mmCIF file of C-alpha atoms in Angstrom:
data_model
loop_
_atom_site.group_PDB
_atom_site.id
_atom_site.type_symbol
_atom_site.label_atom_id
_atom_site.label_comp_id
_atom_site.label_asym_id
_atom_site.label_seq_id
_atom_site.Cartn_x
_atom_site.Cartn_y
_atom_site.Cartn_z
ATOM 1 C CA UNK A 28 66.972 -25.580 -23.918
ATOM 2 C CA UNK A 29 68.649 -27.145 -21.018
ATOM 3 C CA UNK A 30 65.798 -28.478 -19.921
ATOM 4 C CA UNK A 31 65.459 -30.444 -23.161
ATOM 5 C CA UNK A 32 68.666 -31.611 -23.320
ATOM 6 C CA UNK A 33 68.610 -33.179 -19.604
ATOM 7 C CA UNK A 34 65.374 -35.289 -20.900
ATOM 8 C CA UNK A 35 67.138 -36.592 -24.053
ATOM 9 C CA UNK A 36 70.063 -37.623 -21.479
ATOM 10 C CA UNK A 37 67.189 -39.521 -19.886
ATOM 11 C CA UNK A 38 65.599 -41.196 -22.918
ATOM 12 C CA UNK A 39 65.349 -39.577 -26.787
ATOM 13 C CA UNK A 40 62.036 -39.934 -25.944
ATOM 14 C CA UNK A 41 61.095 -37.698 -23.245
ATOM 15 C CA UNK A 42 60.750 -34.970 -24.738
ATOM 16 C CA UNK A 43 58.771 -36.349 -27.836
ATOM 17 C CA UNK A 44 56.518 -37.634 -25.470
ATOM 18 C CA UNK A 45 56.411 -33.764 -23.460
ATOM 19 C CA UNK A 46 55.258 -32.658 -27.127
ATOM 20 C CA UNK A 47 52.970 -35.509 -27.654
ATOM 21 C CA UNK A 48 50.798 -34.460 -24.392
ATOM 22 C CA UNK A 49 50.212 -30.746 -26.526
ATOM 23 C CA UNK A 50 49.555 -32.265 -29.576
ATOM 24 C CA UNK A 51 47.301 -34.976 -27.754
ATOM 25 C CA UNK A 52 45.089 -32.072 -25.935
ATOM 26 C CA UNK A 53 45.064 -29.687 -29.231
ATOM 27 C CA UNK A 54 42.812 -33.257 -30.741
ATOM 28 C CA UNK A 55 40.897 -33.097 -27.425
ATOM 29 C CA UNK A 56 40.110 -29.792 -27.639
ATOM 30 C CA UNK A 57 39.074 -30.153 -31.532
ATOM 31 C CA UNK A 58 37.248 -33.154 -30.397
ATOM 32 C CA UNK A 59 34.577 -30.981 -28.497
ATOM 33 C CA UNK A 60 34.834 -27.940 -31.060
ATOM 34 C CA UNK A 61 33.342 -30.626 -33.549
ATOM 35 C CA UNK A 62 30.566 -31.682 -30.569
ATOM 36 C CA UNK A 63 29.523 -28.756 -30.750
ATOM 37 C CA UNK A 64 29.312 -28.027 -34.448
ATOM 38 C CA UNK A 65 26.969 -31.265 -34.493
ATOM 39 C CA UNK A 66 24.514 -29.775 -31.630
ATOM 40 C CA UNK A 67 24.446 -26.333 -33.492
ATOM 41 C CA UNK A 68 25.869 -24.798 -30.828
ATOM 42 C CA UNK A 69 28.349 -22.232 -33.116
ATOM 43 C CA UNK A 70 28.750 -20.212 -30.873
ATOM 44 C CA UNK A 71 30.648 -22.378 -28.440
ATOM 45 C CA UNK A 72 32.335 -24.184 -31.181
ATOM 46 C CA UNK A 73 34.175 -20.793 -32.229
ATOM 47 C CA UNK A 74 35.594 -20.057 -29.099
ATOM 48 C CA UNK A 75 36.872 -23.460 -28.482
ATOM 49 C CA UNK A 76 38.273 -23.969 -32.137
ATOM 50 C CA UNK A 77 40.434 -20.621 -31.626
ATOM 51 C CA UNK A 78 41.718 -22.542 -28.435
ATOM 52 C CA UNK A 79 42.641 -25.247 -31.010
ATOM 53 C CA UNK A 80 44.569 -22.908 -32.798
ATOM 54 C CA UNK A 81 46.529 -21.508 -29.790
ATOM 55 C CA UNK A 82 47.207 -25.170 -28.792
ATOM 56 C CA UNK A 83 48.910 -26.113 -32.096
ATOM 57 C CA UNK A 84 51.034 -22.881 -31.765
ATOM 58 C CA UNK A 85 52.070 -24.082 -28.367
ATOM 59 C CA UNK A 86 53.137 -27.484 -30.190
ATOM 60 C CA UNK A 87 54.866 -25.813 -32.486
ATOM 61 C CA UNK A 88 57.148 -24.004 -30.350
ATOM 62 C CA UNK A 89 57.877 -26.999 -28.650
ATOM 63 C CA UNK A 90 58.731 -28.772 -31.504
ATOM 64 C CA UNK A 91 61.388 -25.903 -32.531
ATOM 65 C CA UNK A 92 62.791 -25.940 -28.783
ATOM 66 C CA UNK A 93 63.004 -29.559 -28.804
ATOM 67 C CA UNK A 94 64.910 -29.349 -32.287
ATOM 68 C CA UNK A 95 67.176 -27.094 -31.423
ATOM 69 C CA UNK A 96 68.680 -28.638 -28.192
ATOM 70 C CA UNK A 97 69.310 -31.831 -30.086
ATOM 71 C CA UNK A 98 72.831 -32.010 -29.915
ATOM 72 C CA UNK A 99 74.348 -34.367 -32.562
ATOM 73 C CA UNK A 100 76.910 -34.821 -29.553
ATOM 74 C CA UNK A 101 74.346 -36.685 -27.178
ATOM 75 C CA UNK A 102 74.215 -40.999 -27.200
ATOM 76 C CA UNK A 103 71.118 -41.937 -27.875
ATOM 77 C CA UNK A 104 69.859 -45.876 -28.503
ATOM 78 C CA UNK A 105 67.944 -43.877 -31.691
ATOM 79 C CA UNK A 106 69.497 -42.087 -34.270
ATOM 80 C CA UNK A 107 69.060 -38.278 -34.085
ATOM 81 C CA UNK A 108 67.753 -38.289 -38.048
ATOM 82 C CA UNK A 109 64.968 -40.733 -36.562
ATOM 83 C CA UNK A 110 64.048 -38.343 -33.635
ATOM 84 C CA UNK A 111 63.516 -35.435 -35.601
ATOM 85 C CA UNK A 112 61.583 -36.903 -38.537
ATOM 86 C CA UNK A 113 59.250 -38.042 -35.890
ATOM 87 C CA UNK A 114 59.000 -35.197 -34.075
ATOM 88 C CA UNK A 115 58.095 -33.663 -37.498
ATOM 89 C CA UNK A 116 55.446 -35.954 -38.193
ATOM 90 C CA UNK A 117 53.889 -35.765 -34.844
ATOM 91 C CA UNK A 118 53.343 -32.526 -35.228
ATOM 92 C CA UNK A 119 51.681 -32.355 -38.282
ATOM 93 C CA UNK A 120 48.550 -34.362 -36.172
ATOM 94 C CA UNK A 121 48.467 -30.864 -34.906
ATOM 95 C CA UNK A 122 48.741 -29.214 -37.593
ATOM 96 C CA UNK A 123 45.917 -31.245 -39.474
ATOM 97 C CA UNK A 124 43.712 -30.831 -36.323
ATOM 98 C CA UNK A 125 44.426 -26.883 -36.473
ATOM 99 C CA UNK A 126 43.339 -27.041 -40.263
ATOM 100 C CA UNK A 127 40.016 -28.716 -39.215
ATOM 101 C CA UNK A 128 39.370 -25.771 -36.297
ATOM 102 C CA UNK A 129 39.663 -23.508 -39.373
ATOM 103 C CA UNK A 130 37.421 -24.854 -41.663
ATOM 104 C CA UNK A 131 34.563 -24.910 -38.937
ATOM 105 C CA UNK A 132 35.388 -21.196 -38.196
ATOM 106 C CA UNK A 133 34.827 -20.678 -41.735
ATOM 107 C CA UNK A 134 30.999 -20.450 -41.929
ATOM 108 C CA UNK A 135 27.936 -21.420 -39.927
ATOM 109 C CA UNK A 136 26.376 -23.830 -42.315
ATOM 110 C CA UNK A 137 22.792 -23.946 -43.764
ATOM 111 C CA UNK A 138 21.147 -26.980 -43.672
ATOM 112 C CA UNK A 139 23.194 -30.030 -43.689
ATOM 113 C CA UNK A 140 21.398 -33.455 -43.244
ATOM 114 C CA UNK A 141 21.711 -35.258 -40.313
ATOM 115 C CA UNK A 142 23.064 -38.279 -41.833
ATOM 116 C CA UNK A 143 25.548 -36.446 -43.140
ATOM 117 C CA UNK A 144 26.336 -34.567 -40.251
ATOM 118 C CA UNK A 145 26.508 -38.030 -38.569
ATOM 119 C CA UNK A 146 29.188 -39.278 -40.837
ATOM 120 C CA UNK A 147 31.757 -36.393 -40.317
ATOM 121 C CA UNK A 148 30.995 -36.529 -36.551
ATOM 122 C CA UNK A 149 31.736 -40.818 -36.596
ATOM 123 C CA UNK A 150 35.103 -39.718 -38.926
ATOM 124 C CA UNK A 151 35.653 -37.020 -36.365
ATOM 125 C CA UNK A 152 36.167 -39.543 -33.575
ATOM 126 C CA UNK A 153 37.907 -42.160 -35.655
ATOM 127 C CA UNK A 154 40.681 -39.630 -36.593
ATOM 128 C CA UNK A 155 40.925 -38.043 -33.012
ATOM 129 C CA UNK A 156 41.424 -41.928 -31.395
ATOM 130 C CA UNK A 157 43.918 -42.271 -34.230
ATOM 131 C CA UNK A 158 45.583 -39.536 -32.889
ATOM 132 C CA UNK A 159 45.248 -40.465 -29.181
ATOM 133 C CA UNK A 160 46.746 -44.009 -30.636
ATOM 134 C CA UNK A 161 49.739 -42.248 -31.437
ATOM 135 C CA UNK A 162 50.630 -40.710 -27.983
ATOM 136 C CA UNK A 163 50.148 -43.967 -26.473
ATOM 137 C CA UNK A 164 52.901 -45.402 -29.176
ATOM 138 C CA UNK A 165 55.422 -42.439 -28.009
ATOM 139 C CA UNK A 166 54.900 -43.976 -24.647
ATOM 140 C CA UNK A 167 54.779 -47.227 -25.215
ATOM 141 C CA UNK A 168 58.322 -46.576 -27.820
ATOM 142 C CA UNK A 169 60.009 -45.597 -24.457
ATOM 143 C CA UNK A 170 59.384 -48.357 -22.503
ATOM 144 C CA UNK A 171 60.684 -50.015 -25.539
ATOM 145 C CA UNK A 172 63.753 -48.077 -24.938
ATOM 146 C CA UNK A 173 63.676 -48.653 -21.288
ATOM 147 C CA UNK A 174 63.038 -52.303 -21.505
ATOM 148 C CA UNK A 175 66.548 -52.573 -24.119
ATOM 149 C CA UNK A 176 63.987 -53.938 -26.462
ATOM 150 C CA UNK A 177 62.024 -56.471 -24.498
ATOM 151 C CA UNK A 178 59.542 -58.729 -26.839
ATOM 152 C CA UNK A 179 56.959 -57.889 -24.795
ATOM 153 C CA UNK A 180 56.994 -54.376 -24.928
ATOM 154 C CA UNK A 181 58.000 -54.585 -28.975
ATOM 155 C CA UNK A 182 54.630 -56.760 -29.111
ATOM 156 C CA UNK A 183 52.618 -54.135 -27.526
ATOM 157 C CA UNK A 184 54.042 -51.346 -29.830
ATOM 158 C CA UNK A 185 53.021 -53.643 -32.459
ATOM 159 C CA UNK A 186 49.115 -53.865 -31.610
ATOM 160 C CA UNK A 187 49.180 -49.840 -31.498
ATOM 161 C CA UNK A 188 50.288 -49.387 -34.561
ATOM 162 C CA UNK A 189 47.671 -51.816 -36.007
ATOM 163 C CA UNK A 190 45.034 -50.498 -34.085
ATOM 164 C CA UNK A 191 46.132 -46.548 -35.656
ATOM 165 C CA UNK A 192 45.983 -48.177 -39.293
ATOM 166 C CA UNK A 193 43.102 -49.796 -38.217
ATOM 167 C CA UNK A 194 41.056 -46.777 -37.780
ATOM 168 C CA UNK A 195 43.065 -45.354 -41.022
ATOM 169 C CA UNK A 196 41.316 -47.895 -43.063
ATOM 170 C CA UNK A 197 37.896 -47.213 -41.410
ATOM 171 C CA UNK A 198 37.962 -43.450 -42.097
ATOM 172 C CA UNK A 199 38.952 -43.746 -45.786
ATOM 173 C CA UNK A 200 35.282 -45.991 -45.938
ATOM 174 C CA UNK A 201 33.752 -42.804 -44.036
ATOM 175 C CA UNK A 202 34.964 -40.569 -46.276
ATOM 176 C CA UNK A 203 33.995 -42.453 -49.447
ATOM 177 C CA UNK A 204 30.298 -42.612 -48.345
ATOM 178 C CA UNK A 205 30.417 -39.057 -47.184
ATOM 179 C CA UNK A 206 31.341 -38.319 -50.525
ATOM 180 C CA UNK A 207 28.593 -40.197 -52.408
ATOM 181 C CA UNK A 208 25.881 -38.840 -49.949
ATOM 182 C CA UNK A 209 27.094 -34.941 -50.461
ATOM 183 C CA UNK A 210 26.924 -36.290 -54.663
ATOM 184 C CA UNK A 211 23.601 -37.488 -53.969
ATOM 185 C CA UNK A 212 22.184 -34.152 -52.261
ATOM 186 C CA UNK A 213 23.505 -32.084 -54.179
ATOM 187 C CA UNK A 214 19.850 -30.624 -55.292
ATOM 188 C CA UNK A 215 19.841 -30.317 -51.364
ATOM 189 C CA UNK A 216 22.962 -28.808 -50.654
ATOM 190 C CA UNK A 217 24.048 -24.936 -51.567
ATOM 191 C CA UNK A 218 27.541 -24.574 -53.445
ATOM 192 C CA UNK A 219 29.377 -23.497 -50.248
ATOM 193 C CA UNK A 220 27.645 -25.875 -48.207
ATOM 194 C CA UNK A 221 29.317 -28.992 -50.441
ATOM 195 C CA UNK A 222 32.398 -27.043 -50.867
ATOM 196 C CA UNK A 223 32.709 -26.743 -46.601
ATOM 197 C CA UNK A 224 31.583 -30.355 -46.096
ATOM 198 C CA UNK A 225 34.199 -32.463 -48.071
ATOM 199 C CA UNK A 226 36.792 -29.806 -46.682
ATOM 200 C CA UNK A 227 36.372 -30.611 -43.240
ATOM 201 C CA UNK A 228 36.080 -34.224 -44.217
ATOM 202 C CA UNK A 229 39.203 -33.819 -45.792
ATOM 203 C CA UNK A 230 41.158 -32.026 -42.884
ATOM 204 C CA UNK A 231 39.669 -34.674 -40.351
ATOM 205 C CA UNK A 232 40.951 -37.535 -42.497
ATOM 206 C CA UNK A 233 44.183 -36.100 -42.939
ATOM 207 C CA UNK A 234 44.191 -36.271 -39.125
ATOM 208 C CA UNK A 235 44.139 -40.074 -39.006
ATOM 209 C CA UNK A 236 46.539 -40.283 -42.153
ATOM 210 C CA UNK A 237 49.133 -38.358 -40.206
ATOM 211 C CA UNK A 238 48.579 -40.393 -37.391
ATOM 212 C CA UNK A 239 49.633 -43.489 -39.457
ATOM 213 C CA UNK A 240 52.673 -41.894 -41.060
ATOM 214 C CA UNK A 241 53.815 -40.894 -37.571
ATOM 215 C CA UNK A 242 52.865 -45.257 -36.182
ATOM 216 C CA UNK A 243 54.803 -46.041 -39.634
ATOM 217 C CA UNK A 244 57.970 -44.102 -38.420
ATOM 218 C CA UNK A 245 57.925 -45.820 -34.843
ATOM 219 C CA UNK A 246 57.780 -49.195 -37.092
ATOM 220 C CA UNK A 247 60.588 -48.046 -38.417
ATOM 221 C CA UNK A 248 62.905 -46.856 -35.932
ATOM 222 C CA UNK A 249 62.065 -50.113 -34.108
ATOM 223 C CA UNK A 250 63.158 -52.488 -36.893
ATOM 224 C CA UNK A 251 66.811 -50.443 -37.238
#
């Protein structure tokens, strides 16, 4: 807890940005589980999806460290509401990337058309830069900090969060033609097959929507 507590002394955004680097490499790691699920390789992709799973459990303990040491004695140039509602929402990235991990655990799929398979693989990496997006905006908010609000550095904060609701908008267009094409196969496509398709679509879009609700709260806590 100490440990925390000296970093906060330092910036209220040290050790946001010590729980960002977990939540950024439990994405990472999802990021090849889902490579994998497009080559077929299963086998692979269920031993690296578990490691997604251990990854947001690591986050999550952070988070609950970090939480507790946050003394509503310490100065900070952020309020300590605004710190922990962040944290909060950071952390549901890895949550939502945990929730995709689980889905492809689920079941080996049948046959599932390429172009389909192409989609969730183009939302996958649109939601995991969103999320990659948002560590960079941790860091960048603390050179904010660092700067005592610099234009400059506010300016820069500012193109990351359009870039993350950028990508946001992008995905949402993914996920409506994904959801058209799995309508339009459905001859094609078994039950469970559908069913497992628009889930992971949905977990992987939550991704990116978390992503912008985290950007949104930076916007925020910058305009106070």
């Amino acid at each position: 807890m100490q440990v925390w507590t000296k970093l906060f002394a330092r910036s209220p955004f040290k050790p946001l940005i010590k729980h960002s680097e977990v939540v950024l490499n439990t994405v990472e790691t999802l990021e090849k589980a889902l490579q994998c699920w497009y080559e077929g390789d299963y086998d692979e992709m269920e031993r690296i999806a578990v490691e997604v799973d251990r990854l947001e459990d690591v986050a999550d303990r952070i988070k609950e460290e970090i939480r507790d040491s946050l003394s509503s004695k310490l100065m900070m140039a952020v309020a300590r509401e605004d710190v922990l509602i962040y944290l909060h929402m950071q952390d549901k990235v890895a949550d939502a990337a945990e929730d995709t991990a689980k889905w492809l655990l689920i079941k080996r799929p049948g046959q599932i058309p390429a172009e389909i398979k192409e989609i969730i693989m183009q939302m996958g990496i649109e939601s995991i830069k969103a999320a990659k997006l948002v560590h960079e905006a941790i860091v960048q908010m603390d050179r904010v900090i660092e700067s005592g609000f610099a234009d400059g550095e506010i300016a820069k904060e500012y193109e990351i969060i359009r870039k993350i609701e950028s990508v946001e908008n992008k995905i949402d267009g993914l996920d409506t033609r994904l959801m058209q094409m799995v309508f339009e196969r459905e001859k094609e496509l078994s039950w469970g097959d559908g069913f497992y398709i628009l889930n992971i679509a949905r977990t992987l879009s939550n991704i990116s929507d978390k992503a912008k609700d985290a950007a949104e709260r930076i916007r925020l806590m910058m305009n106070k």
